[in-house]
Coordinates of C-alpha atoms in Angstrom, one line a residue:
Chain A
M1 CA 2.9 -40.6 31.2
A2 CA 5.2 -38.7 28.5
T3 CA 2.5 -38.5 25.8
D4 CA 0.2 -36.8 28.3
R5 CA 2.6 -34.3 29.2
A6 CA 3.4 -33.8 25.6
L7 CA -0.1 -33.4 24.7
A8 CA -0.8 -30.7 27.5
R9 CA 2.3 -29.0 26.2
R10 CA 1.1 -28.9 22.7
R11 CA -2.4 -27.9 23.9
F12 CA -0.9 -25.0 25.8
L13 CA 1.3 -24.0 23.1
A14 CA -1.7 -24.0 20.7
R15 CA -3.6 -21.7 22.8
I16 CA -0.5 -19.5 23.4
G17 CA -0.4 -19.2 19.7
A18 CA -4.2 -18.8 19.0
A19 CA -4.3 -15.6 21.8
G20 CA -1.2 -14.4 20.5
T21 CA -2.6 -14.0 17.1
L22 CA -5.8 -12.4 18.4
L23 CA -3.8 -10.0 20.5
T24 CA -1.5 -9.1 17.7
L25 CA -4.6 -8.0 15.5
S26 CA -6.7 -6.2 18.0
G27 CA -3.3 -5.1 19.6
C28 CA -2.3 -3.3 16.1
T29 CA -5.3 -1.2 16.2
K30 CA -4.7 -0.4 20.1
L31 CA -1.0 0.3 19.1
S32 CA -2.0 2.7 16.3
Q33 CA -3.5 4.9 18.8
K34 CA -0.2 5.4 20.7
P35 CA 1.8 8.3 19.4
W36 CA 5.2 6.7 19.8
V37 CA 4.0 3.7 17.2
A38 CA 2.8 6.4 14.8
N39 CA 6.2 8.2 15.0
L40 CA 8.2 4.8 14.7
L41 CA 6.2 3.8 11.6
G42 CA 6.7 7.3 10.5
E43 CA 10.5 7.0 10.4
V44 CA 9.8 4.8 7.3
E45 CA 8.8 7.7 5.7
K46 CA 12.3 9.1 5.8
L47 CA 13.7 5.9 4.2
T48 CA 11.2 5.9 1.5
L49 CA 12.0 9.6 0.9
R50 CA 15.7 8.9 0.7
A51 CA 15.5 5.9 -1.4
Q52 CA 12.9 7.5 -4.1
R53 CA 15.1 10.5 -4.1
L54 CA 18.0 8.4 -5.1
F55 CA 15.9 7.1 -8.1
A56 CA 14.1 10.2 -9.2
G57 CA 16.6 13.0 -8.4
S58 CA 15.5 16.3 -8.7
H59 CA 14.6 16.4 -12.5
A60 CA 13.0 12.9 -13.5
L61 CA 9.6 14.2 -15.0
A62 CA 6.2 12.6 -14.2
P63 CA 4.7 11.2 -17.2
E64 CA 2.7 13.5 -19.6
Y65 CA -0.3 12.3 -21.4
A66 CA -1.9 13.0 -24.8
E67 CA -5.2 15.3 -25.1
A68 CA -7.3 12.2 -25.8
D69 CA -6.5 10.9 -22.2
I70 CA -7.9 14.1 -20.5
A71 CA -10.9 13.1 -18.2
P72 CA -14.0 15.1 -19.3
D73 CA -14.8 16.1 -15.6
F74 CA -11.7 16.6 -13.3
R75 CA -12.9 14.9 -10.1
A76 CA -12.7 17.6 -7.3
N77 CA -11.8 16.4 -3.7
G78 CA -11.6 18.0 -0.1
T79 CA -12.7 21.6 -0.2
Q80 CA -15.2 22.1 -3.1
D81 CA -15.9 25.9 -2.4
P82 CA -14.3 28.0 0.5
A83 CA -17.7 29.7 0.5
S84 CA -16.6 32.3 3.1
D85 CA -17.8 36.0 2.3
A86 CA -14.3 37.2 1.2
Y87 CA -13.8 34.3 -1.0
S88 CA -17.2 34.4 -2.7
A89 CA -16.7 38.4 -3.3
H90 CA -13.5 37.3 -5.1
V91 CA -15.3 34.9 -7.2
A92 CA -18.0 37.3 -7.9
N93 CA -15.3 39.8 -9.5
G94 CA -13.4 37.2 -11.2
F95 CA -10.3 37.3 -8.9
A96 CA -9.4 40.8 -10.1
D97 CA -8.1 41.7 -6.6
W98 CA -6.6 38.2 -5.6
R99 CA -3.2 38.4 -4.4
I100 CA -0.6 35.9 -3.8
T101 CA 2.1 37.0 -1.3
V102 CA 5.6 35.5 -1.2
S103 CA 7.2 36.1 2.0
G104 CA 9.6 34.7 4.8
L105 CA 13.1 34.0 3.7
V106 CA 13.3 35.9 0.7
E107 CA 15.2 39.0 -0.5
H108 CA 12.4 40.5 -2.3
P109 CA 8.8 39.9 -0.8
L110 CA 6.2 39.7 -3.5
S111 CA 2.7 40.4 -3.8
L112 CA 1.3 39.2 -7.1
S113 CA -1.9 39.6 -8.9
L114 CA -3.6 37.0 -11.0
A115 CA -2.7 39.3 -13.8
A116 CA 0.9 39.6 -12.8
L117 CA 1.1 35.9 -12.5
K118 CA -0.3 35.2 -15.7
A119 CA 2.1 37.6 -17.5
L120 CA 4.9 35.3 -16.6
P121 CA 6.2 32.4 -18.8
S122 CA 3.9 29.5 -18.5
R123 CA 4.2 25.7 -18.8
T124 CA 1.2 23.4 -19.9
Q125 CA 1.2 19.8 -19.0
I126 CA -1.0 16.9 -19.1
T127 CA -0.6 14.9 -16.2
R128 CA -2.2 12.2 -14.2
H129 CA -3.4 13.1 -10.4
D130 CA -3.0 10.5 -8.1
C131 CA -5.2 10.7 -4.8
V132 CA -4.1 9.2 -1.7
E133 CA -7.5 7.3 -1.6
G134 CA -6.2 5.3 -4.7
W135 CA -8.1 6.9 -7.7
S136 CA -6.5 8.7 -10.6
C137 CA -7.6 11.4 -13.0
I138 CA -6.2 13.0 -15.9
G139 CA -6.1 16.7 -16.7
K140 CA -4.4 19.6 -18.5
W141 CA -2.9 22.3 -16.2
T142 CA -1.4 25.6 -17.3
G143 CA 0.8 27.6 -14.8
V144 CA 3.7 29.3 -13.9
P145 CA 6.6 27.2 -12.8
L146 CA 7.1 27.8 -9.0
A147 CA 10.8 28.0 -9.6
T148 CA 10.2 31.4 -11.8
V149 CA 8.4 32.9 -8.9
L150 CA 11.1 31.8 -6.2
A151 CA 13.7 33.2 -8.2
A152 CA 11.9 36.5 -8.7
A153 CA 11.6 36.6 -4.8
K154 CA 15.2 35.3 -4.5
V155 CA 15.3 32.7 -1.8
R156 CA 17.5 33.2 1.2
P157 CA 20.0 30.3 1.8
Q158 CA 18.7 29.4 5.3
A159 CA 15.1 28.5 3.6
R160 CA 14.6 24.8 3.2
Y161 CA 10.8 24.5 2.7
V162 CA 8.0 26.4 0.7
V163 CA 4.8 26.7 2.6
F164 CA 1.6 27.4 0.8
H165 CA -1.2 29.2 2.7
C166 CA -4.9 28.8 1.3
A167 CA -8.2 30.4 1.5
D168 CA -10.1 27.4 2.6
N169 CA -10.9 27.1 6.3
M170 CA -11.2 23.3 7.3
A171 CA -12.6 23.9 10.7
A172 CA -16.2 23.5 11.8
A173 CA -18.3 26.5 11.7
G174 CA -17.8 28.5 15.0
D175 CA -14.5 26.9 15.8
V176 CA -11.2 28.5 15.5
P177 CA -10.4 28.8 11.8
Q178 CA -7.6 26.2 10.3
F179 CA -6.8 27.1 7.1
Y180 CA -5.6 24.4 4.6
Y181 CA -1.8 24.7 4.1
E182 CA 0.9 22.4 2.7
S183 CA 4.6 22.4 2.1
L184 CA 7.3 21.2 -0.2
D185 CA 11.1 21.1 0.1
L186 CA 13.0 23.2 -2.1
L187 CA 13.9 20.1 -4.3
E188 CA 10.4 19.4 -5.0
A189 CA 9.4 23.1 -5.2
T190 CA 11.7 24.0 -7.9
H191 CA 11.0 20.9 -9.8
P192 CA 10.3 21.9 -13.6
Q193 CA 6.7 20.4 -13.3
T194 CA 6.0 22.0 -10.1
I195 CA 3.7 25.0 -11.1
L196 CA 1.3 27.5 -9.6
A197 CA -1.6 26.6 -11.9
Y198 CA -4.5 29.0 -13.0
E199 CA -5.8 26.9 -16.0
L200 CA -7.5 23.5 -16.2
N201 CA -8.1 21.9 -19.8
G202 CA -7.6 25.4 -21.3
A203 CA -10.3 27.2 -19.2
P204 CA -9.8 29.2 -15.9
L205 CA -9.3 26.8 -12.8
P206 CA -13.1 26.0 -11.6
V207 CA -14.0 26.9 -7.8
K208 CA -13.9 23.2 -7.1
N209 CA -10.6 22.6 -8.5
G210 CA -8.9 25.4 -6.5
A211 CA -9.7 28.8 -8.2
P212 CA -7.9 30.9 -8.8
V213 CA -4.5 29.3 -8.3
R214 CA -3.5 25.8 -7.0
L215 CA -0.3 23.9 -6.9
R216 CA 0.7 21.3 -9.0
A217 CA 3.4 18.8 -7.9
E218 CA 3.2 15.9 -10.3
R219 CA 5.3 13.5 -8.5
Q220 CA 3.4 13.8 -5.4
L221 CA 0.0 12.5 -4.2
G222 CA -3.3 14.9 -4.4
Y223 CA -3.1 16.3 -0.9
K224 CA 0.2 18.1 -1.5
M225 CA -1.3 20.2 -4.0
A226 CA -2.9 22.9 -2.2
K227 CA -5.9 24.7 -3.8
Y228 CA -7.0 28.4 -3.3
I229 CA -3.5 29.7 -2.6
N230 CA -3.1 33.1 -1.3
G231 CA 0.2 33.2 0.3
I232 CA 3.8 31.4 -0.3
E233 CA 6.2 31.5 2.7
L234 CA 9.9 30.2 2.8
V235 CA 10.8 28.9 6.3
T236 CA 13.7 27.0 7.7
D237 CA 11.4 24.5 9.4
L238 CA 8.0 23.5 9.8
S239 CA 7.5 23.0 13.3
G240 CA 6.0 26.6 14.0
I241 CA 3.2 26.6 11.6
A242 CA -0.2 25.1 12.5
G243 CA 0.3 21.7 14.0
G244 CA 3.8 21.6 12.9
R245 CA 3.8 18.8 10.7
G246 CA 4.0 20.5 7.4
G247 CA 0.4 20.5 6.2
Y248 CA -3.2 20.2 7.0
W249 CA -3.5 16.3 6.5
E250 CA -0.1 16.0 8.0
D251 CA -1.4 17.4 11.2
Q252 CA -4.1 14.6 10.9
G253 CA -1.4 11.9 10.7
Y254 CA -0.8 11.7 7.0
S255 CA 3.0 11.6 5.8
W256 CA 4.6 14.7 4.8
Y257 CA 6.5 12.8 2.3
A258 CA 3.7 11.9 -0.3
G259 CA 5.7 10.6 -3.3
I260 CA 4.0 7.1 -2.6
Chain B
M1 CA -8.2 -39.6 5.6
P2 CA -5.3 -38.6 8.0
S3 CA -6.3 -39.5 11.6
W4 CA -5.9 -37.1 14.2
Q5 CA -3.0 -38.7 15.9
R6 CA -1.4 -38.2 12.4
I7 CA -2.2 -34.7 12.3
F8 CA -0.9 -34.0 15.7
G9 CA 1.8 -36.2 15.0
L10 CA 1.5 -38.0 18.3
A11 CA 1.8 -41.5 17.4
P12 CA 4.0 -42.2 14.4
P13 CA 3.0 -45.7 13.3
G14 CA 6.7 -47.2 13.4
P15 CA 10.2 -46.3 13.8
V16 CA 11.2 -42.6 13.0
I17 CA 14.2 -40.6 12.1
V18 CA 14.6 -36.9 12.9
V19 CA 16.1 -35.1 9.7
R20 CA 17.1 -31.7 9.7
R21 CA 14.6 -30.1 7.3
H22 CA 14.8 -26.2 7.2
A23 CA 17.9 -24.1 7.5
V24 CA 17.7 -21.2 9.9
V25 CA 17.8 -18.8 7.1
T26 CA 14.6 -20.3 5.9
R27 CA 12.8 -20.4 9.3
I28 CA 13.6 -16.7 10.0
A29 CA 12.7 -15.5 6.6
H30 CA 9.3 -17.8 6.8
W31 CA 8.1 -16.2 10.0
V32 CA 9.2 -12.5 9.2
N33 CA 7.5 -12.8 6.0
A34 CA 4.4 -14.4 7.9
V35 CA 4.1 -11.5 9.9
C36 CA 4.6 -9.3 6.9
L37 CA 2.1 -10.7 4.7
L38 CA -0.7 -10.4 7.5
V39 CA 0.0 -6.8 8.1
L40 CA 0.3 -6.0 4.4
L41 CA -3.0 -7.8 3.7
M42 CA -4.9 -6.1 6.4
S43 CA -3.5 -2.5 6.0
G44 CA -3.8 -3.1 2.4
L45 CA -7.5 -3.6 2.8
Q46 CA -7.5 -0.5 4.9
I47 CA -6.3 1.7 2.2
F48 CA -8.6 -0.1 -0.3
N49 CA -11.6 0.9 1.7
A50 CA -10.5 4.7 1.1
H51 CA -11.8 4.3 -2.5
P52 CA -13.3 0.6 -2.7
A53 CA -13.1 0.3 -6.5
L54 CA -10.8 -0.8 -9.1
Y55 CA -10.1 0.2 -12.7
L56 CA -8.1 -0.6 -15.9
G57 CA -5.9 1.8 -17.6
E58 CA -3.9 4.8 -16.3
A59 CA -6.8 6.7 -14.8
S60 CA -10.0 5.9 -13.1
E61 CA -13.1 5.9 -15.2
F62 CA -15.4 6.2 -12.3
T63 CA -18.5 4.9 -13.9
R64 CA -16.9 2.0 -15.5
P65 CA -15.0 0.1 -12.3
V66 CA -14.0 -3.5 -13.1
L67 CA -14.7 -4.0 -9.1
A68 CA -16.5 -1.8 -6.8
M69 CA -18.1 -2.1 -3.3
T70 CA -21.0 0.2 -2.8
A71 CA -23.6 0.9 -0.4
W72 CA -27.2 2.0 -1.2
E73 CA -30.0 3.1 1.2
G74 CA -33.0 1.1 0.4
P75 CA -36.5 1.0 1.7
D76 CA -35.5 -1.9 4.2
G77 CA -32.3 -0.4 5.4
L78 CA -28.5 0.0 4.2
K79 CA -27.4 -2.5 1.6
G80 CA -24.0 -3.5 0.4
Y81 CA -23.4 -4.5 -3.3
T82 CA -20.4 -5.8 -4.8
W83 CA -19.9 -4.9 -8.5
I84 CA -18.0 -7.1 -10.7
G85 CA -18.4 -5.1 -14.0
Q86 CA -22.0 -4.7 -14.6
H87 CA -22.8 -7.8 -12.4
R88 CA -24.2 -6.8 -9.0
I89 CA -24.0 -9.2 -6.1
N90 CA -25.6 -8.3 -2.6
T91 CA -23.0 -8.6 -0.1
T92 CA -24.7 -6.7 2.8
G93 CA -22.8 -7.6 6.0
L94 CA -19.5 -8.6 4.6
L95 CA -18.6 -6.1 1.7
G96 CA -20.1 -2.7 1.0
V97 CA -21.8 -2.5 4.1
S98 CA -20.9 -4.0 7.5
N99 CA -21.6 -3.5 11.1
V100 CA -19.1 -1.3 12.9
E101 CA -19.9 -1.5 16.8
G102 CA -23.5 -2.9 15.8
V103 CA -24.4 -0.4 13.6
A104 CA -24.6 -1.0 9.7
T105 CA -21.9 1.1 7.9
P106 CA -20.8 1.7 4.4
R107 CA -17.4 0.2 4.0
G108 CA -15.6 -1.9 1.6
F109 CA -14.2 -4.6 3.6
P110 CA -15.3 -5.1 7.3
A111 CA -13.6 -3.7 10.2
W112 CA -12.4 -7.2 11.3
A113 CA -10.2 -7.7 8.2
T114 CA -8.6 -4.1 8.2
L115 CA -5.9 -2.8 10.1
P116 CA -6.4 -0.6 12.0
A117 CA -10.1 -1.8 12.3
P118 CA -11.6 1.8 12.2
Q119 CA -11.7 3.8 8.9
W120 CA -8.2 5.4 9.2
L121 CA -6.3 5.6 5.9
A122 CA -3.4 7.6 7.3
M123 CA -2.5 4.8 9.9
G124 CA -3.3 2.1 7.3
R125 CA -0.6 3.7 4.9
L126 CA 1.9 3.7 7.9
W127 CA 1.8 0.1 8.7
H128 CA 1.4 -0.9 5.1
F129 CA 4.8 1.0 4.1
A130 CA 6.6 -0.2 7.2
A131 CA 5.7 -4.0 6.4
A132 CA 6.5 -3.4 2.7
W133 CA 10.1 -2.2 3.6
L134 CA 10.5 -5.5 5.8
F135 CA 8.7 -7.7 3.3
A136 CA 11.0 -6.4 0.4
V137 CA 14.4 -6.6 2.5
N138 CA 13.3 -10.0 4.1
G139 CA 12.3 -11.5 0.5
L140 CA 15.5 -10.2 -1.2
L141 CA 17.9 -11.4 1.4
F142 CA 16.3 -15.0 1.2
A143 CA 16.3 -14.8 -2.4
L144 CA 20.0 -14.2 -2.6
W145 CA 20.8 -16.6 0.0
A146 CA 18.7 -19.3 -1.8
V147 CA 20.7 -18.7 -4.9
W148 CA 24.1 -18.2 -3.1
R149 CA 23.8 -21.3 -1.0
G150 CA 22.2 -23.5 -3.5
H151 CA 19.1 -23.8 -1.7
L152 CA 17.3 -23.0 -5.1
R153 CA 18.8 -25.2 -7.1
R154 CA 18.9 -28.2 -4.7
D155 CA 15.6 -28.0 -3.0
L156 CA 13.3 -25.6 -5.2
L157 CA 14.0 -26.2 -8.8
P158 CA 12.2 -29.2 -10.0
T159 CA 13.8 -32.0 -11.5
R160 CA 12.9 -33.8 -14.9
R161 CA 11.8 -36.4 -12.6
D162 CA 9.7 -34.1 -10.6
L163 CA 8.1 -32.6 -13.6
K164 CA 7.0 -36.2 -14.8
A165 CA 5.7 -37.0 -11.4
L166 CA 3.5 -33.8 -11.4
P167 CA 0.2 -35.5 -12.5
H168 CA 0.8 -38.3 -10.0
T169 CA 1.5 -35.8 -7.1
V170 CA -1.4 -33.7 -7.9
I171 CA -3.9 -36.7 -7.9
E172 CA -2.1 -38.0 -4.4
H173 CA -2.6 -34.3 -3.1
L174 CA -6.2 -34.4 -4.2
K175 CA -6.7 -37.8 -2.4
L176 CA -5.0 -36.2 0.8
R177 CA -2.1 -38.7 0.6
F178 CA 1.3 -37.1 1.2
P179 CA 5.0 -38.5 0.6
K180 CA 6.3 -40.5 3.6
G181 CA 9.4 -41.8 4.7
D182 CA 12.5 -41.0 2.2
A183 CA 10.1 -39.1 -0.1
A184 CA 9.4 -36.8 2.6
R185 CA 13.0 -35.5 2.7
R186 CA 12.5 -33.5 -0.2
Y187 CA 10.0 -31.0 -1.3
N188 CA 7.4 -32.7 -3.7
S189 CA 6.9 -31.4 -7.2
L190 CA 3.8 -29.5 -6.1
Q191 CA 5.6 -28.1 -3.4
K192 CA 8.6 -27.0 -5.5
L193 CA 6.2 -25.2 -8.1
S194 CA 4.3 -23.3 -5.6
Y195 CA 7.0 -22.1 -3.5
L196 CA 8.9 -21.1 -6.7
I197 CA 6.0 -19.1 -8.2
V198 CA 5.3 -17.5 -4.8
I199 CA 8.8 -16.4 -4.2
F200 CA 10.0 -15.5 -7.6
G201 CA 6.6 -14.7 -9.2
L202 CA 4.0 -13.4 -6.9
G203 CA 6.8 -11.6 -4.5
P204 CA 8.3 -9.3 -7.2
L205 CA 5.1 -8.8 -8.9
V206 CA 3.3 -7.4 -5.9
L207 CA 6.3 -5.1 -5.2
A208 CA 6.5 -3.9 -8.7
T209 CA 2.7 -3.1 -9.0
G210 CA 2.7 -1.5 -5.5
L211 CA 5.7 0.8 -6.6
T212 CA 3.9 1.7 -10.0
M213 CA 1.2 3.3 -7.9
S214 CA 3.8 5.9 -6.3
P215 CA 3.9 9.1 -8.5
T216 CA 7.7 9.5 -7.9
M217 CA 8.5 5.9 -8.8
D218 CA 6.6 6.4 -12.3
A219 CA 8.7 9.6 -12.5
A220 CA 11.8 7.6 -12.1
F221 CA 10.7 4.4 -14.0
P222 CA 7.8 5.1 -16.6
Q223 CA 8.5 1.7 -17.8
L224 CA 6.8 0.5 -15.1
L225 CA 3.6 2.1 -16.4
W226 CA 4.3 0.5 -19.9
L227 CA 4.8 -2.8 -18.3
F228 CA 1.6 -3.1 -16.3
G229 CA -0.6 -1.1 -18.7
G230 CA -1.2 2.2 -16.5
R231 CA -1.5 3.0 -12.8
Q232 CA -4.9 1.9 -12.2
T233 CA -4.3 -1.4 -13.9
A234 CA -1.4 -1.9 -11.6
R235 CA -3.4 -1.2 -8.5
T236 CA -6.0 -3.8 -9.8
I237 CA -3.1 -6.5 -10.4
H238 CA -1.8 -5.3 -6.9
F239 CA -5.2 -6.4 -5.5
L240 CA -5.3 -9.6 -7.2
C241 CA -1.7 -10.6 -5.9
A242 CA -2.9 -9.7 -2.5
F243 CA -5.7 -12.3 -3.0
S244 CA -3.3 -14.8 -4.4
F245 CA -1.3 -14.8 -1.4
F246 CA -4.3 -15.1 0.7
G247 CA -5.3 -18.2 -1.5
F248 CA -1.9 -19.4 -1.2
F249 CA -1.8 -18.8 2.7
L250 CA -5.3 -20.9 2.9
V251 CA -4.1 -23.9 1.0
H252 CA -0.5 -23.8 2.8
I253 CA -2.4 -23.8 6.1
V254 CA -4.8 -26.7 5.2
M255 CA -1.7 -28.7 3.8
V256 CA 0.2 -28.2 6.9
V257 CA -2.3 -29.5 9.1
L258 CA -3.4 -32.2 6.8
S259 CA 0.5 -33.6 6.6
G260 CA 0.9 -33.3 10.2
A261 CA 0.6 -30.1 11.7
W262 CA 2.9 -30.3 14.7
N263 CA 5.5 -31.9 12.8
N264 CA 5.6 -29.3 10.1
L265 CA 5.1 -26.4 12.8
K266 CA 8.0 -27.8 14.9
S267 CA 10.1 -28.2 11.8
M268 CA 9.8 -24.5 10.8
I269 CA 10.5 -23.3 14.3
T270 CA 13.4 -25.8 15.3
G271 CA 14.4 -27.2 11.8
R272 CA 14.1 -30.9 12.8
Y273 CA 11.3 -32.6 11.2
V274 CA 10.2 -36.6 12.0
I275 CA 9.8 -39.0 9.0
E276 CA 9.2 -42.8 9.1
D277 CA 12.0 -44.8 8.8
N278 CA 11.2 -47.3 6.0
H279 CA 14.5 -48.7 5.7
G280 CA 13.6 -51.8 7.8
D281 CA 10.9 -52.8 5.7

């Protein structure tokens, strides 16, 4: 009978539909483990970058806040203390011997002490820190615009990215060291609010927030803002550094572009 | 109550006519949207789980969330709590603490509700943003088409008669009695209003609050922060939007099933919809 056939067909289609839905959902988890899927989804990052640059350009400023908005305790995330012997020795003598090198594709490689950095013109900004996890915290940062330091080192025309090398080792004890690192392109690196910060809320940067110097890139998420910086390197491309994706968290699968 | 024959659309009581119900643009946009919303909701819960708490204002006042899911190791094992303001609800097994491969684990939403299932923020974000682009483009194209080709004016904007009939339509829906015959050719007033609110209200709102969470968008359009009362408030509204979509989805599914699952489903695939021919009466 036609009705029986129709009924059977409908049952069959309903089962296909139900199975399809279940497969899709558990399938998405399975798919997530395939590198080509992550790469394909990651292509969207380029679209997001282009769209956001179209609106924000190179100079749109992140909102700045009032003193009253500052959080009493600025939440620290990631490494709270690099705790290596070398780092602890620097903490003990107030970072008097700390050096930040500027190397790679520059005309004048630099090695800056904390005092030399503080002697440069500074910028103070009360900004909102947005963590990739979803929370926000407001703090007052003082530091040297990265553009000033880059100008002093005279960036070569081939340079496209600024890489920040850090003193915190992310690898487990006994494993091959994996130091935290991050990178920005030159547009974001020379943004007026991108600073090498050495003060938080008017006091020297605490250890948990990245002493003695951390990056502030106010249009980006927190993981871009490397702490415990001891080296700045200008490069043409990022593939030769560590996992090759431009940062410690990027090497773990996070997007390089972190404006969203 | 509708009989099961009615639900499956197997035994139309009398003569029927087949009408063209949904344009091909509507049908494509509908299914693209359905897939996007599912991926967005589940990957959104994955992202939420990275910090399962919501706040009001610009920044997070960590001691005063408006909603939070926490885990607490008590004398009789791990307990999951959901806090609404200062009000604590034991939600062990579902929110705060749920089983991951048989082991009670602290997590906001359970693994079966998140994409991907395990705690994996980076991948959740990749799925979320890919689906968000598709959702936005699909929604925008549909909205432009609906305005341009008169779908909005003809089928979605309620007429004065619709608005007058609204109380009656609400009562009829509550009694699970749905329009038949010629009346079923058009969307009824409740359908019109809910589709309008979802497409032109909830859709743009969920997009705008999502973009307000982006620090670069806040630099480009600081008005967004002013509009929503700060980034954390925007995040809270975004969460509420997601669950409004989910609530719409549940009611939508119930309505689709009760008013003739097969006929409705078929009409959203082929465009053809069967109505009772009441002209002979």
